[in-house]
XYZ file of C-alpha atoms in Angstrom:
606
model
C -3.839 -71.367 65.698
C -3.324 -69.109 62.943
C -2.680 -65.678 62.921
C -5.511 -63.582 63.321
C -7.880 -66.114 64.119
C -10.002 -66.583 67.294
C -11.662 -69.264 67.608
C -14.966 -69.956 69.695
C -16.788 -72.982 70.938
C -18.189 -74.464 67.789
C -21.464 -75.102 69.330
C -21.823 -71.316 70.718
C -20.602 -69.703 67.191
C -23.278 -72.327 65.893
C -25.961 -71.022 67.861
C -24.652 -67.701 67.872
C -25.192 -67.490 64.068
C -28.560 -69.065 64.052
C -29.735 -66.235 66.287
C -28.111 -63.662 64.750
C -29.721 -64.893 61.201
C -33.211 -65.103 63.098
C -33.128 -61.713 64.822
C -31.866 -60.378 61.020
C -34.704 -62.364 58.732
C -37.283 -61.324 61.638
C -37.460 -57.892 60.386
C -37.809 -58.854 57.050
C -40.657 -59.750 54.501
C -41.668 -63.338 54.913
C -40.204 -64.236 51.631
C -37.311 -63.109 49.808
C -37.178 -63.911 46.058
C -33.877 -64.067 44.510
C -33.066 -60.783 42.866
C -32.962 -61.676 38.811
C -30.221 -60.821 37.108
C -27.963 -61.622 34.290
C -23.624 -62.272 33.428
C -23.950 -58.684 31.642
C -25.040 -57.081 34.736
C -22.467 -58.289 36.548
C -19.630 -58.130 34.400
C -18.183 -54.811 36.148
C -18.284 -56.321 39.693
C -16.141 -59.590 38.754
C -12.669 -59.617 37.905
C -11.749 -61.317 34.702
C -9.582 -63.801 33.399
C -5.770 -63.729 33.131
C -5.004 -61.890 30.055
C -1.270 -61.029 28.219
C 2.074 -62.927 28.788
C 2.067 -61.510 32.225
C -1.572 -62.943 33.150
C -2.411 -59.425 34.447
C -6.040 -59.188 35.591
C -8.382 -56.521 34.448
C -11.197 -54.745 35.561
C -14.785 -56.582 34.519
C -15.035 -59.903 32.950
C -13.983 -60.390 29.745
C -16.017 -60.557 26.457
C -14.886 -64.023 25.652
C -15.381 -64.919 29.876
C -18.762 -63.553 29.564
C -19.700 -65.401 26.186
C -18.675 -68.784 28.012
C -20.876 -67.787 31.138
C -24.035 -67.154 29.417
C -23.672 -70.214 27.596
C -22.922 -72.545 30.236
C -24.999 -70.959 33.097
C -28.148 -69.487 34.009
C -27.070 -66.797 37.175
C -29.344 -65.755 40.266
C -28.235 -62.674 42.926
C -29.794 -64.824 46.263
C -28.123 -62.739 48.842
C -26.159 -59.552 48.037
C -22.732 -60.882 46.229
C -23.719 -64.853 46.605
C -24.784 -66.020 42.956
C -26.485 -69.088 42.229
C -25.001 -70.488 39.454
C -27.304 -73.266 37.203
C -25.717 -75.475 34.500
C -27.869 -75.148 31.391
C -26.819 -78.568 30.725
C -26.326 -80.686 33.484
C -28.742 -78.755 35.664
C -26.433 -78.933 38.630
C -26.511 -75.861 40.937
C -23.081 -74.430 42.393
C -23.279 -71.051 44.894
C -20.343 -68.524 44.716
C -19.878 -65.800 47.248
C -18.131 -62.847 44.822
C -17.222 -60.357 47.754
C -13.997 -59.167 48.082
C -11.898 -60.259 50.896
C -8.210 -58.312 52.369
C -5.208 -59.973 53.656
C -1.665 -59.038 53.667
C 0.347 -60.626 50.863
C 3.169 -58.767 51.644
C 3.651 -60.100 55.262
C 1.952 -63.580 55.822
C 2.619 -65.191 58.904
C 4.770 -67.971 59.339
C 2.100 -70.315 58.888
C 0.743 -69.100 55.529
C 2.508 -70.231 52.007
C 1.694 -67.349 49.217
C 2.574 -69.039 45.596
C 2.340 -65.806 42.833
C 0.778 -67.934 40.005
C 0.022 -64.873 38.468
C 3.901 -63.911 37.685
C 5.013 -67.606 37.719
C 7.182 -68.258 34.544
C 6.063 -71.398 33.047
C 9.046 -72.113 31.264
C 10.157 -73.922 34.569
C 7.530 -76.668 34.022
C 5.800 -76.777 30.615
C 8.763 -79.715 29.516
C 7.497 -82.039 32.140
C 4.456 -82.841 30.112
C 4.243 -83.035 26.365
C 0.832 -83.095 24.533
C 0.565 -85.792 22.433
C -3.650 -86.466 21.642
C -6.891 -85.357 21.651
C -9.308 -87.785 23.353
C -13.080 -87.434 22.214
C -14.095 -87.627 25.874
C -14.326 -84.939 28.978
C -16.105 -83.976 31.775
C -18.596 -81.390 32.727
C -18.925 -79.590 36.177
C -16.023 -80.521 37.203
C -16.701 -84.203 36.959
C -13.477 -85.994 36.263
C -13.091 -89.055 33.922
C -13.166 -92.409 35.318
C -10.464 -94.464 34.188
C -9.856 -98.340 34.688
C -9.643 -101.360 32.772
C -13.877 -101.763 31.989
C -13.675 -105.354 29.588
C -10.364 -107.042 31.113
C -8.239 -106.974 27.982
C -5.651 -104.705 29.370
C -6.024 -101.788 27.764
C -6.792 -98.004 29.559
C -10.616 -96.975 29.488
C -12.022 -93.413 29.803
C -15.649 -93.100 30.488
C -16.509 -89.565 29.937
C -19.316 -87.143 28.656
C -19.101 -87.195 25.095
C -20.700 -85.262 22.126
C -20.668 -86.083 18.742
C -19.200 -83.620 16.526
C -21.726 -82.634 14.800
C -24.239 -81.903 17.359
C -24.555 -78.814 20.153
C -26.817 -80.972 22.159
C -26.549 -82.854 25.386
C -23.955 -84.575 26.160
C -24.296 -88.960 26.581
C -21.628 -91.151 28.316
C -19.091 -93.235 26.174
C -15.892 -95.262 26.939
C -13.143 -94.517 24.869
C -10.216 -97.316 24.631
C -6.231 -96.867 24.652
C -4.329 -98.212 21.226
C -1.062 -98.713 21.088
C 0.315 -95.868 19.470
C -1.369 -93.875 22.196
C -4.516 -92.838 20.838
C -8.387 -93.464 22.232
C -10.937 -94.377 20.040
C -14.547 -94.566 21.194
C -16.043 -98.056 21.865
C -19.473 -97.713 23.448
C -21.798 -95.172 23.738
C -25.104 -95.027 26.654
C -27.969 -92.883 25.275
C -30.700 -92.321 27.797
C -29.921 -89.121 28.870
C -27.120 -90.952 30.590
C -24.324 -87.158 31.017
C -21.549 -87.964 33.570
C -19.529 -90.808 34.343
C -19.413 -91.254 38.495
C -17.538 -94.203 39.374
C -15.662 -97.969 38.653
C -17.451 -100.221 41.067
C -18.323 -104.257 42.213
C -20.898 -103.589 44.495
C -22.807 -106.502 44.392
C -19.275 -108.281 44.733
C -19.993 -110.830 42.248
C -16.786 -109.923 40.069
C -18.431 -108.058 36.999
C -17.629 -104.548 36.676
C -20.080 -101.727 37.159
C -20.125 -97.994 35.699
C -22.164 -95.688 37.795
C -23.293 -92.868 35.363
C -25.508 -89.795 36.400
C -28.772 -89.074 34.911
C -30.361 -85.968 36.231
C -31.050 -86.783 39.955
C -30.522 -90.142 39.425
C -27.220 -92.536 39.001
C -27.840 -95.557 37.222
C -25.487 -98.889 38.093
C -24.758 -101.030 34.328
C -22.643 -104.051 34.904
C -21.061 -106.090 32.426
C -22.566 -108.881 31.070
C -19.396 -110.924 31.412
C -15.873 -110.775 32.429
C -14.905 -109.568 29.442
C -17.473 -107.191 28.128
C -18.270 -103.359 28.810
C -20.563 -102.871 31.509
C -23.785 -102.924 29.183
C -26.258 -104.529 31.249
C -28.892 -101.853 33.679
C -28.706 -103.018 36.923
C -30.570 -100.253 39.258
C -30.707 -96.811 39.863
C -30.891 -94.357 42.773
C -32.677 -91.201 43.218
C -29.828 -88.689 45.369
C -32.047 -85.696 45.726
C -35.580 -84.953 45.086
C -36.401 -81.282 44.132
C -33.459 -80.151 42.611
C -30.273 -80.480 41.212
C -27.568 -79.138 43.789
C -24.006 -80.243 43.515
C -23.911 -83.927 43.879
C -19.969 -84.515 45.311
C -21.299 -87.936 44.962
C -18.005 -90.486 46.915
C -18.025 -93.996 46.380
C -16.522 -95.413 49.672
C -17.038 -97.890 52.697
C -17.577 -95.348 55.186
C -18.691 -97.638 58.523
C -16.302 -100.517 57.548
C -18.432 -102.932 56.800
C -16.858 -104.059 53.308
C -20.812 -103.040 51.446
C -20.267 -99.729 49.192
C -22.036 -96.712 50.377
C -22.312 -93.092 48.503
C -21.713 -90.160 50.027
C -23.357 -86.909 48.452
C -25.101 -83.881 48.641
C -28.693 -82.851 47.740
C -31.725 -81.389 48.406
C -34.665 -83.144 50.391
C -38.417 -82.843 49.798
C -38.994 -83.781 53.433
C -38.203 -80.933 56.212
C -36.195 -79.317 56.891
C -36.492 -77.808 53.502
C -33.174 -77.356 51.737
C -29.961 -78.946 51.424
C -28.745 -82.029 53.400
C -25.673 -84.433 53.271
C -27.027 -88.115 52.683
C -25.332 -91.757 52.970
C -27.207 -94.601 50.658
C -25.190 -98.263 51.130
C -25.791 -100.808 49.140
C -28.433 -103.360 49.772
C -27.557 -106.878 48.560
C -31.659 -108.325 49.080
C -33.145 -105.509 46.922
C -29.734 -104.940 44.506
C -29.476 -101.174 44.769
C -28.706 -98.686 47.269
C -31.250 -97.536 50.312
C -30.412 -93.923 51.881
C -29.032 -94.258 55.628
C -28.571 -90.820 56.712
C -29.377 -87.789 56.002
C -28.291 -84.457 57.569
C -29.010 -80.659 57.283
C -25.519 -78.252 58.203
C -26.090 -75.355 60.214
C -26.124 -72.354 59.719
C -25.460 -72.873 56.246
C -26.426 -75.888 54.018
C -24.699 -74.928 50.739
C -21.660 -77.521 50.876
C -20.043 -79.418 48.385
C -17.187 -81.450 48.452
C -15.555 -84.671 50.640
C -12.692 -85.448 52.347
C -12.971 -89.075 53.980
C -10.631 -91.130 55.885
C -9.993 -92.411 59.641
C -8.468 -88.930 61.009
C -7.610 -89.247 64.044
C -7.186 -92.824 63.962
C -9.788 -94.156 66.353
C -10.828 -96.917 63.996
C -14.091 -95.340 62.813
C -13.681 -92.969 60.111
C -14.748 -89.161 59.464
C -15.840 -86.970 56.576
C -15.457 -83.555 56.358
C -17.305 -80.547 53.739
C -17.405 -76.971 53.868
C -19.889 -74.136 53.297
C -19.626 -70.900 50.548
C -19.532 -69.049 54.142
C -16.362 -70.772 54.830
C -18.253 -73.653 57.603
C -16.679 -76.569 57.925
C -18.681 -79.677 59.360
C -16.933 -83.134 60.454
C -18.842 -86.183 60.992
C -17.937 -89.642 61.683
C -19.289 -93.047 61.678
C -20.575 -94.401 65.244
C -21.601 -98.179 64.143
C -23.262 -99.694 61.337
C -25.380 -97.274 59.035
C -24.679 -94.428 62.025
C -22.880 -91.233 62.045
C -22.831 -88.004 64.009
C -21.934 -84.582 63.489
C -18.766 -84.010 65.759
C -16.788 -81.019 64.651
C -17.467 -77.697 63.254
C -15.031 -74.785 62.667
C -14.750 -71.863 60.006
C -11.631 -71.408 57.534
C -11.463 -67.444 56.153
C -12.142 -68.204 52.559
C -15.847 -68.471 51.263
C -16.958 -71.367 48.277
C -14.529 -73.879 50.361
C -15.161 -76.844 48.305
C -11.732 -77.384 47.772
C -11.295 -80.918 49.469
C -8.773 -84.036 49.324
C -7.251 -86.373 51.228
C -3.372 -87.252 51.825
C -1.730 -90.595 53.136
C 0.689 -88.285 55.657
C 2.780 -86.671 53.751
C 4.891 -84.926 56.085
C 5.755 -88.335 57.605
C 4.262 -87.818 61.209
C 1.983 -90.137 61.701
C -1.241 -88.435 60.958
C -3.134 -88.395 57.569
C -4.042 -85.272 56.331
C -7.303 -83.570 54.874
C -7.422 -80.548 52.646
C -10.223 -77.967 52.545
C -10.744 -74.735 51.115
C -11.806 -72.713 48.569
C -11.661 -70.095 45.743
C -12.301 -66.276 46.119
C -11.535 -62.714 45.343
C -9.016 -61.392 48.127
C -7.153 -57.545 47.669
C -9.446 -57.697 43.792
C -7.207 -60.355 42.640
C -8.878 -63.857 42.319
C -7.278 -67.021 44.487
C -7.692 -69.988 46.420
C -6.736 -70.584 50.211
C -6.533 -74.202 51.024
C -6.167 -75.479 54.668
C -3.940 -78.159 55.573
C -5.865 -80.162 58.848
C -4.994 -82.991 61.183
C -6.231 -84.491 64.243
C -4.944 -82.938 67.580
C -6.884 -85.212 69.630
C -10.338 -87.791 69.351
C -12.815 -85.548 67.079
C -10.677 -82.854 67.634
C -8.867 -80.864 64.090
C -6.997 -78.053 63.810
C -5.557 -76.191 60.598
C -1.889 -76.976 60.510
C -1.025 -74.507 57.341
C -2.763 -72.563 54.698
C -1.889 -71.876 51.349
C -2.478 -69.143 49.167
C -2.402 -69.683 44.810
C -2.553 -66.288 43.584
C -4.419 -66.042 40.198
C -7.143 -68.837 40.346
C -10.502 -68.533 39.556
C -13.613 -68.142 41.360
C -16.562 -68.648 38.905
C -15.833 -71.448 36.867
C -15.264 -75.018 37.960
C -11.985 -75.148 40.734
C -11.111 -79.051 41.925
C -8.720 -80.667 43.548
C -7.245 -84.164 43.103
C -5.132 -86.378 44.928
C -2.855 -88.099 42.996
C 0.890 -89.540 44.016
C 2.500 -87.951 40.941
C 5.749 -89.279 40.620
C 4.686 -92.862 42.036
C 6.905 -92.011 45.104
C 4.291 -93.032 47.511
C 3.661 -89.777 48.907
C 0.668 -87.656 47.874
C 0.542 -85.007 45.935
C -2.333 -81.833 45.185
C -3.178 -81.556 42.070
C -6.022 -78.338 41.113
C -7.862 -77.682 38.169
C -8.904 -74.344 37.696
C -10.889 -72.840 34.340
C -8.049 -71.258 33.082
C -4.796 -72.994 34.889
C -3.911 -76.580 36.033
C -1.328 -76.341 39.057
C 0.700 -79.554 41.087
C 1.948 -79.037 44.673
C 4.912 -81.342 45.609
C 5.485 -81.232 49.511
C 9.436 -80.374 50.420
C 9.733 -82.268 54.154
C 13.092 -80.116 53.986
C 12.147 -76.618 53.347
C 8.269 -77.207 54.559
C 7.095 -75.754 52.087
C 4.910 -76.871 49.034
C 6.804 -76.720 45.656
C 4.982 -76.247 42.203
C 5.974 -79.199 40.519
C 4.087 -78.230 37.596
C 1.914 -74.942 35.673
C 0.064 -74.547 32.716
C -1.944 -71.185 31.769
C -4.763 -72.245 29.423
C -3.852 -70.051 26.321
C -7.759 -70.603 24.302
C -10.474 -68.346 26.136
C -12.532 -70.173 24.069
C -12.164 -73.314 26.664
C -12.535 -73.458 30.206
C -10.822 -76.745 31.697
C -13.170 -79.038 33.752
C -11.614 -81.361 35.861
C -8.288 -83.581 35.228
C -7.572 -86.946 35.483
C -3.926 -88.532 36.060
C -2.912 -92.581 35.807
C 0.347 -93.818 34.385
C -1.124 -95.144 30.899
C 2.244 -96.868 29.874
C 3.683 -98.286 32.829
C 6.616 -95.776 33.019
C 6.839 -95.202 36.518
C 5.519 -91.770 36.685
C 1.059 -90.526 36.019
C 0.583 -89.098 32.850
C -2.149 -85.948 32.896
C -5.526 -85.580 31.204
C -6.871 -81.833 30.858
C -10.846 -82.239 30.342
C -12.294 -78.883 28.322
C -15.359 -77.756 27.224
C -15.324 -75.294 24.381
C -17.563 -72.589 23.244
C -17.009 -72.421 19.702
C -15.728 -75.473 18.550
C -17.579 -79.064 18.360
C -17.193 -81.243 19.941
C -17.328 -78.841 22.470
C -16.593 -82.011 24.922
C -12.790 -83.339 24.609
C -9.515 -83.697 26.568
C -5.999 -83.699 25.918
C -3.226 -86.183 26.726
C -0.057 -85.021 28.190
C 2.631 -87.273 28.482
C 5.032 -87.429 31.375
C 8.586 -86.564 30.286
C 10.512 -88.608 31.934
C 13.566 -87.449 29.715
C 16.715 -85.512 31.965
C 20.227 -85.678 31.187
C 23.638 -84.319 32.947
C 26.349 -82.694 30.629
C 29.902 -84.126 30.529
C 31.747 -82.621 33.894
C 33.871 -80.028 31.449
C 29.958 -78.625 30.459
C 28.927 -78.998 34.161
C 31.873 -77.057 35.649
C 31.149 -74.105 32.690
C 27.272 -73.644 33.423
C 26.654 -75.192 36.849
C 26.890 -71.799 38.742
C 25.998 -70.626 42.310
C 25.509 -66.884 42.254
C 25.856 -64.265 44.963
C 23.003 -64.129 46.870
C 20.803 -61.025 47.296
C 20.752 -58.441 49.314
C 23.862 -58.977 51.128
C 24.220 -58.127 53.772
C 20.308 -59.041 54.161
C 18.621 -58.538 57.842
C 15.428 -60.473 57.738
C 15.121 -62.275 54.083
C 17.317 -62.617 51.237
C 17.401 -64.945 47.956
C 20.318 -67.848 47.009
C 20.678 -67.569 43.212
C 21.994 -70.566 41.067
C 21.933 -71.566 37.243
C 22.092 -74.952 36.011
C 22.906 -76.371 32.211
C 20.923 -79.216 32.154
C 17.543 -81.106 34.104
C 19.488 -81.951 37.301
C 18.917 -82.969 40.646
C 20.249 -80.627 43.134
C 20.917 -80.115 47.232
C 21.198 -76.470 48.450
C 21.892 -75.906 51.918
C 23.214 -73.651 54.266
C 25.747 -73.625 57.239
C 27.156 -71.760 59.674
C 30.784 -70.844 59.967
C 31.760 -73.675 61.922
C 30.242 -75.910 59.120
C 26.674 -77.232 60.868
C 23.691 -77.599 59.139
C 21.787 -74.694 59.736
C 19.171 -75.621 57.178
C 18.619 -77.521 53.805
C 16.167 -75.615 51.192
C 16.191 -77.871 48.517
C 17.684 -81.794 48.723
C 17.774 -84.111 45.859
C 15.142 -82.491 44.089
C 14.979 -82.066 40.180
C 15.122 -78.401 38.583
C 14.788 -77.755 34.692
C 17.657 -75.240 33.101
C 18.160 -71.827 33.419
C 18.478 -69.606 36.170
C 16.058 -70.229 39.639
C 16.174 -68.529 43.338
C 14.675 -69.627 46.312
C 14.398 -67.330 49.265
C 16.101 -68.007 52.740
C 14.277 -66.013 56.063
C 17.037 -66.660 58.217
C 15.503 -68.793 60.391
C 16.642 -72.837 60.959
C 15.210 -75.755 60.184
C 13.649 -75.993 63.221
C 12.034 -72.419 62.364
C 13.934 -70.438 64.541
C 15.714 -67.400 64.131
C 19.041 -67.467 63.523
C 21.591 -64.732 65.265
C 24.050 -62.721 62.815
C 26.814 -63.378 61.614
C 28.610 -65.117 58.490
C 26.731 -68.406 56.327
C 27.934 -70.160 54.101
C 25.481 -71.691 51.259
C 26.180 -74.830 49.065
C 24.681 -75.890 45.782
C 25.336 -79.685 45.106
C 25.077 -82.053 42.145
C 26.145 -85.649 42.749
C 29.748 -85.428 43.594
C 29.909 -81.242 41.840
C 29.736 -78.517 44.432
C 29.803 -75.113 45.181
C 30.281 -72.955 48.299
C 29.578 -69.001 48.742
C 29.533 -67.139 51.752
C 26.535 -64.715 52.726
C 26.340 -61.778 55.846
C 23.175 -61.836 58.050
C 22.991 -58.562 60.086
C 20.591 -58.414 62.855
């Protein structure tokens, strides 16, 4: 249970709401229009972008945040501080709860991992990816790329939205193909108001590829014409919501095991109850295209985006889990063929918690994980909380962790992907955030999540959409795709190519033995915290760890993991590896490269 928290009977807190919002709307007019307004009007009440070498944030949004706004989305006060936000061009509807939350930075509980993006220096990770090309494909909304191998001549594909450069308008669809001296050229191109690119699929299972590309409330399924061809040929469409265009979230899956494709997304339903519902359409081999299954309404609040899927709590059926811009979170899980139920529901404190992801058990116990959270303003600076979950029984989850990235935004487009970065079979978290793309690396040693990689976006003019990852060369190690969409430039639609560097070197032992330093640490004495201080020549991979006097392991902060050159720190609470307090007395700390060591000593005073 986390600090703070109490947690009720999800059915009572349920029901509790529902009559609370009753007794509340039962005083009021029968009909509440939302309050019109505009980005200008609301420029003084939102925080604006990171701004200056130290990504300081200022008071009101910017002029060149505010420019990007207006031009991307049409903005709606519903409820006091929750804006509906409308995508001029893909329609697509995303609500964002603006108030300002509070919670101690200073002193998180054990529990709670607080990474300062804001004062992060980037130098530490900018060399592990070098840009090398623009790509004349993106993504909008968030939407990431798909990538696979579309015509079977092994070479990488990106389907994408894609503009020509001469033109403001709409975005279409187009596949753009990987040369050999690493650049993508475009090869096909779907008119027909075809904008987003939603999945790689066989559906029918008759061994042609498919593209699944969104138009308007619609996907339409083209399939190649032959093994060796684009998909090129319409195959069927489905209708995923009828009167309007809410976040789709649409997840291509097999989601009651019954090896036929179904879609899981969210919409809105012309049949009551009015408003948003989660649906599940499977594909129907008699009629070729997909019939809807289920269909659901969340209470107390329908406004939920985002999927985490997978078999939880290992029962052999599998769950799904969204949550709310309240901060609801709803779990349901398959009970046969075509049939699920609602069987969990708990609250996380962040609002716009469509953070969510899925990990193959990273921490090694057993138990697969699922992410969930979401972006928001907390103390007036603007970050995401994102809860680690896992099953604690049948249909029973609790939060395990929660992290906090300081310096993230809350109105543009915030994602995150799962992707097992350094191909070491362990998951890793990758966001995308308008102006920042961040990767989390779990540390089963120091249990703790370690940025693996930063980047500020440096052109205001851009706000980055989604990312994609996949290791285009066959190096041993995913190579990242940044998908922008610019506001001044055409084609306002493009991404960039970063390329893994898989480059790191060790000095001859003379160079090693000059540079390779362990510092005193600091305070010390310390009573409570204090930070180990090293510097290191070269990229190296590195072991510190501390002991006791008599020489046992007390606990190991960093093993075998690689750090960049220069100087780094890493703080030590004084507490074991088992997370217990240790009593005072003398420590000794060792840094360790291969067979190169050093040893300090350290006073904790109780």
């Amino acid at each position: 249970m986390e600090a703070g928290f109490m947690f009720l009977d999800p059915e009572v807190f349920a029901m509790q709401r529902i009559i609370l919002l009753a007794a509340v709307f039962s005083f009021l007019p029968p009909f509440l229009p939302a309050q019109p307004t505009n980005w200008e009007a609301l420029a003084n009440r939102i925080l604006g972008i990171p701004k200056g070498a130290g990504h300081s944030f200022g008071a009101g949004l910017t002029e060149q945040r505010l420019r990007h706004l207006a031009q991307s989305y049409t903005v709606e006060e519903v409820e006091p501080n929750l804006l509906k936000m409308t995508h001029k061009e893909a329609g697509l509807v995303r609500y964002v709860d603006i108030t300002d939350h509070w919670f101690d930075f200073d002193n998180p509980p054990a529990n709670v991992q607080v990474i300062d993006l804001i004062n992060a220096d980037t130098t530490l990770y900018n060399w592990k990816y070098i840009r090398k090309k623009t790509i004349p494909v993106g993504s909008m909304s968030g939407y990431p790329m798909t990538i696979g191998d579309f015509n079977n001549n092994g070479k990488l594909d990106l389907a994408g939205s894609y503009k020509y450069p001469q033109q403001l308008t709409l975005a279409d669809v187009a596949i753009a193909e990987l040369q050999d001296d690493s650049i993508f050229i475009i090869k096909k191109v779907y008119t027909d108001s075809l904008t987003k690119s939603l999945a790689f699929t066989d559906v029918d299972g008759d061994g042609l590829w498919e593209l699944n590309l969104r138009r308007n409330q619609l996907f339409y399924n083209y399939e190649a014409s032959h093994p060796d061809s684009f998909p090129n040929v319409f195959n069927f469409s489905h209708r995923m919501w009828e009167i309007s265009s809410r976040v789709g979230s649409e997840t291509f899956t097999d989601l009651d095991n019954d090896n036929i494709t179904d879609v899981l997304y969210v919409g809105d339903d012309s049949l009551p109850p009015c408003c948003g519902k989660i649906f599940i359409a499977e594909y129907d081999f008699t009629i070729n295209r997909f019939e809807k299954k289920f269909s659901h309404r969340p209470q107390p609040d329908w406004r939920v985006s985002g999927f985490s899927v997978g078999d939880f709590d290992n029962d052999g059926f599998k769950e799904f889990f969204t949550g709310s811009v309240y901060g609801d979170v709803y779990g349901f899980e398959n009970s046969g063929n075509d049939s699920y139920q609602e069987v969990f529901y708990d609250t996380v404190s962040t609002p716009n918690a469509y953070l969510a992801g899925t990990t193959n058990d990273i921490n090694g116990n057993g138990k697969i994980e699922f992410f969930l959270g979401g972006s928001a303003f907390y103390n007036g600076i603007p970050a995401s909380r994102i809860y680690w979950w896992e099953a604690a029984g049948n249909n029973n989850y609790h939060k395990v962790r929660s992290i906090f990235l300081l310096g993230t935004d809350v109105l543009g487009t915030t994602e995150l992907f799962i992707h097992d970065v350094n191909l070491d079979g362990v998951d890793d978290l990758v966001f995308s955030f308008s102006f920042s793309v961040v990767i989390l690396l779990w540390n089963s040693y120091s249990e703790q999540f370690d940025v693996h990689y930063l980047d500020w976006w440096e052109n205001y003019d851009q706000t980055i959409q989604s990312v994609n990852m996949a290791d285009v060369f066959g190096r041993g190690r995913l190579d990242l795709f940044v998908n922008v969409v610019d506001v001044v430039t055409v084609p306002r639609i493009r991404s960039y190519y970063y390329q893994a560097n898989l480059v790191t070197g060790i000095d001859p032992v003379t160079q090693i033995m000059r540079d390779f330093t362990l510092l005193q640490n600091y305070p010390n004495p310390f009573n409570g915290f204090t930070r180990l201080r090293f510097q290191l020549p070269k990229y190296s991979r590195i072991s510190l760890t501390i002991f006791d006097i008599t020489g046992k392991e007390v606990k190991t902060l960093i093993r075998n993991r690689e750090y960049p050159p220069g100087k780094h720190e890493i703080a030590w609470n004084g507490a074991s590896q088992a997370g217990k307090e240790v009593s005072s007395g003398i420590y000794l700390y060792e840094l360790r490269m291969g067979d190169f060591k050093q040893v300090k000593k350290m006073l904790l005073v109780r």
